[in-house]
Amino acid sequence: MIYQKDSFICLETKELSYIFEILPSGHLEHVYFGTKTKSKLTDLKVKITAGAGSQVLYSDDHPIPLDLLPLEYSFIGKGDYRLMPFEAKMPNGSFVCDFKYKSHTIIDDSYDYNLPHALNADKTIIVTLYDEVNNVEVDLIYSTFFETNTITRKLIIRNMNENTLVIRKVMSMMIDVPEMDYDLITFDGGWIKETHKHIRPLSYGTYSIESTTGASSNRHNPGFILAKKDTNEDYGIAIGINLVYSGNHYSAVHVSNHGMMRVMTGINPHCFEWPLEKNAFFETPEAVLTYSAQGLNKLSHNMHDFINGHIVPKNNQKELRPIVLNNWEAFMFDFNQRKIINLARKAKKLGVEMFVLDDGWFSNRNDDTKGLGDYDVNRKKLPSGLDKLAKKINRMKMGFGLWFEPEMVNQDSKLFTMHPEFAIKVPYLEPSKGRNQLVLDLCNDKVVRYIKENLFNTIDCANISYIKWDMNRHISDMYSNKLSNQGMFFHKYILGLYDILKDLKTRYPHILLETCSSGGNRFDLGMLTFGPQVWASDNTDPMTRLKIQEGLSYLYPLSTISCHVSEAPHAQTLRKTPLETRFNVASFGVLGYELDVRVLKPYERKAVKEQIAFYKKYRDIFQYGKFYRFNRKGNDFQFQVSKDDTHIIGRYQTIVDASPNFEKLYLKNVNEANTYSVYSKPNVLNIDRFGHLIKHAVKVPFKHDGLVMRIIGKYKTLDNAQTKLLVDGAALKNGVPLKQQFMGTYYNTETRLLGDYGSELYVAEKIEVS
Ligand code: GLA
């Protein structure tokens, strides 16, 4: 709901209010963002009663100190000296702007917009500001998403002046919060260590989160949170912000000399310059805001519901995602048709639903130095071609998925030989390579058309029901001879990318699009408007994945996080983790497998089959349930996901303590009066884990590492303690004691044996008791 009350504009969602006031001077004062309020609106304002010395007052008619006011947006040159969301060389050649309120309109639904944005808003308000001297307009656009407690903001700038206006910085939104006792929570990292949560206390000055790689990047996710110092997962105030954009982003929190926080997010001004001729306009990406007074879990629920309901493509909303087997980690580039078919057959037997053929299927691509750009099938590897392969996979009753990296080219390719000018480079300068590849110039319409044609022709060759869209290098040498101003490069590139993705989605709505960029290098809301899931990281080691998935879970729902079970020892960490733990982590997301299932030991095959059956049974909960984090102590994690009074809990132990403490099982979101049957998913205990200790567990006359035990080990597992409880919600909230963990003496089947990297899944289901 959006309405005007006197000079105030009130935006409301189910639980939140967002209020600003149109001041007599024409400036917009930010008044309130928080739990829904019906207060007297003037009482919610910051009370400036005497000014603060050494201040500049706006005008004789309106002697207001803009520097002290909480504002909705601010411009350079009229007395506000805080960090600015906007910088432009105005048509009159000055940097000074004087935008004032002109009009507003309230409409139903979302605003029609070229950039990807959230759909099906309840209401939208367009507030037009006008700079009379320059004849330039700015629209501040706000939409409310009632049920999900989110508000989006974006901006359009229109130049009506004969002279050109040159934008250097234009943030999608700005908000002034008149307090500073907040922590800034960001999600940062790099390749194989994406979205680790970092917490910084704020003090005076500016804090920024940005990417300059051409993508939203694995260095700093565009999403971030401001949380009061005493906020935790279930208690306290927090503001969540994200941006529907896949290119260079910039967000900043500036704490003023009077302890007011100015928060902004938008396109990164780094190398950005956008000229606007007469009657041209510029649209910013859309920013997303939410607020929680009930801790970070509630903040996540708002964001999750918003993404599942308004960001991901309509036909993917609520859709149960298939369990894939991806051949990359099994074979890398070294495969042939026989190997692929064999792998697919084995995968099918385990219950896999989609077979994904990753990199290496085209051209002469036998390593990462060649072939990118040429999507003609490699007949040496796949003599029957894609169509026949897809048919074979389909006959096994599995979908067929295919990997592409459409934005890139290797110099050793037919495409590059024919069109070297398609790759970006600065004239007379040798371009730098990343993963041996160059970036195609998506600022050039001809290249965009070529990519579409090339891609669509390949897709039309076979029955493809899933695409993995990869992008494996950062952009360098940004230059396009199609641009009059190279300051447009980064944003134009993203517009070119969105153009291709939009056509792909329109032409093949049935294809499930998973995006990827060396793992989570482009995990953002922009990509999610085209493909509903993202390969979260090339890192599938469950212990470090926990941090990645935890980080993502703050702002992205489990239905968007693609997670695979892979081999151990793990390729990147060399850590040997139990198969069960790999599943127990990967199941909190969209589950897949990425290992050579042809060579699984019999006990592993049985375990994987059971895992897949278990996941299928609870898939709807794992992908769309309400997800909860527990306040983390050190490196041990607990997650919960719930739907219709069925709850699944994942508990993860990184390093076991000698003689560990007794533990309780806690649940959230259960009804105290209801009775729950709680059981633990049986955990397979392979005898390998015991080494020479096996002689204490089972009396065997053989050497633990001898041939006999090695053979037995392929089949035989030991029983691990299982939990079965009948308890009510009150007890679960209070914590129900678990069977003790192994404390150094006596193996028996009543004692939980977790060890290092151990984990457990518990299911609590409401039952009727008479
Ligand atoms: C990237 C992806 C991987 C895999 C390889 C193939 O690294 O993140 O999952 O697809 O490319 O080259």
mmCIF file with all atom_site columns, C-alpha atoms in Angstrom, residues 42 45 63 108 168 205 213 218 265 281 283 306 344 392 431 435 441 453 456 491 550 564 581 589 601 693 698 736:
data_model
loop_
_atom_site.group_PDB
_atom_site.id
_atom_site.type_symbol
_atom_site.label_atom_id
_atom_site.label_alt_id
_atom_site.label_comp_id
_atom_site.label_asym_id
_atom_site.label_entity_id
_atom_site.label_seq_id
_atom_site.pdbx_PDB_ins_code
_atom_site.Cartn_x
_atom_site.Cartn_y
_atom_site.Cartn_z
_atom_site.occupancy
_atom_site.B_iso_or_equiv
_atom_site.pdbx_formal_charge
_atom_site.auth_seq_id
_atom_site.auth_comp_id
_atom_site.auth_asym_id
_atom_site.auth_atom_id
_atom_site.pdbx_PDB_model_num
ATOM 1  C CA . THR A 1 42  ? 5.537  14.590  12.691  1.00 0.00 ? 42  THR A CA 1
ATOM 2  C CA . LYS A 1 45  ? 10.927 13.087  12.431  1.00 0.00 ? 45  LYS A CA 1
ATOM 3  C CA . PRO A 1 63  ? 16.951 28.132  5.478   1.00 0.00 ? 63  PRO A CA 1
ATOM 4  C CA . ASP A 1 108 ? -0.599 -0.659  -9.341  1.00 0.00 ? 108 ASP A CA 1
ATOM 5  C CA . ARG A 1 168 ? 29.611 9.942   -13.298 1.00 0.00 ? 168 ARG A CA 1
ATOM 6  C CA . GLY A 1 205 ? 33.748 7.696   7.953   1.00 0.00 ? 205 GLY A CA 1
ATOM 7  C CA . THR A 1 213 ? 35.814 -7.172  -12.159 1.00 0.00 ? 213 THR A CA 1
ATOM 8  C CA . ASN A 1 218 ? 33.066 -13.426 -5.658  1.00 0.00 ? 218 ASN A CA 1
ATOM 9  C CA . THR A 1 265 ? 23.884 1.133   -3.456  1.00 0.00 ? 265 THR A CA 1
ATOM 10 C CA . PHE A 1 281 ? 17.304 8.860   -20.128 1.00 0.00 ? 281 PHE A CA 1
ATOM 11 C CA . GLU A 1 283 ? 17.762 3.756   -15.723 1.00 0.00 ? 283 GLU A CA 1
ATOM 12 C CA . PHE A 1 306 ? 10.805 -11.888 -2.189  1.00 0.00 ? 306 PHE A CA 1
ATOM 13 C CA . ALA A 1 344 ? 24.735 -41.609 -16.954 1.00 0.00 ? 344 ALA A CA 1
ATOM 14 C CA . LYS A 1 392 ? 20.043 -41.863 -25.183 1.00 0.00 ? 392 LYS A CA 1
ATOM 15 C CA . PRO A 1 431 ? 44.910 -7.910  -24.284 1.00 0.00 ? 431 PRO A CA 1
ATOM 16 C CA . ARG A 1 435 ? 42.090 -18.805 -17.924 1.00 0.00 ? 435 ARG A CA 1
ATOM 17 C CA . ASP A 1 441 ? 32.516 -7.560  -26.792 1.00 0.00 ? 441 ASP A CA 1
ATOM 18 C CA . GLU A 1 453 ? 22.532 -17.353 -33.208 1.00 0.00 ? 453 GLU A CA 1
ATOM 19 C CA . PHE A 1 456 ? 20.266 -21.057 -30.275 1.00 0.00 ? 456 PHE A CA 1
ATOM 20 C CA . HIS A 1 491 ? 27.323 -1.231  -17.976 1.00 0.00 ? 491 HIS A CA 1
ATOM 21 C CA . GLU A 1 550 ? 25.627 -19.947 5.396   1.00 0.00 ? 550 GLU A CA 1
ATOM 22 C CA . HIS A 1 564 ? 26.816 -30.950 -5.251  1.00 0.00 ? 564 HIS A CA 1
ATOM 23 C CA . THR A 1 581 ? 28.445 -35.110 5.642   1.00 0.00 ? 581 THR A CA 1
ATOM 24 C CA . GLY A 1 589 ? 20.011 -26.264 -1.317  1.00 0.00 ? 589 GLY A CA 1
ATOM 25 C CA . LYS A 1 601 ? 32.063 -48.806 -3.564  1.00 0.00 ? 601 LYS A CA 1
ATOM 26 C CA . LEU A 1 693 ? 40.833 -49.309 15.973  1.00 0.00 ? 693 LEU A CA 1
ATOM 27 C CA . VAL A 1 698 ? 34.457 -55.781 15.930  1.00 0.00 ? 698 VAL A CA 1
ATOM 28 C CA . VAL A 1 736 ? 15.922 -32.545 24.079  1.00 0.00 ? 736 VAL A CA 1
#
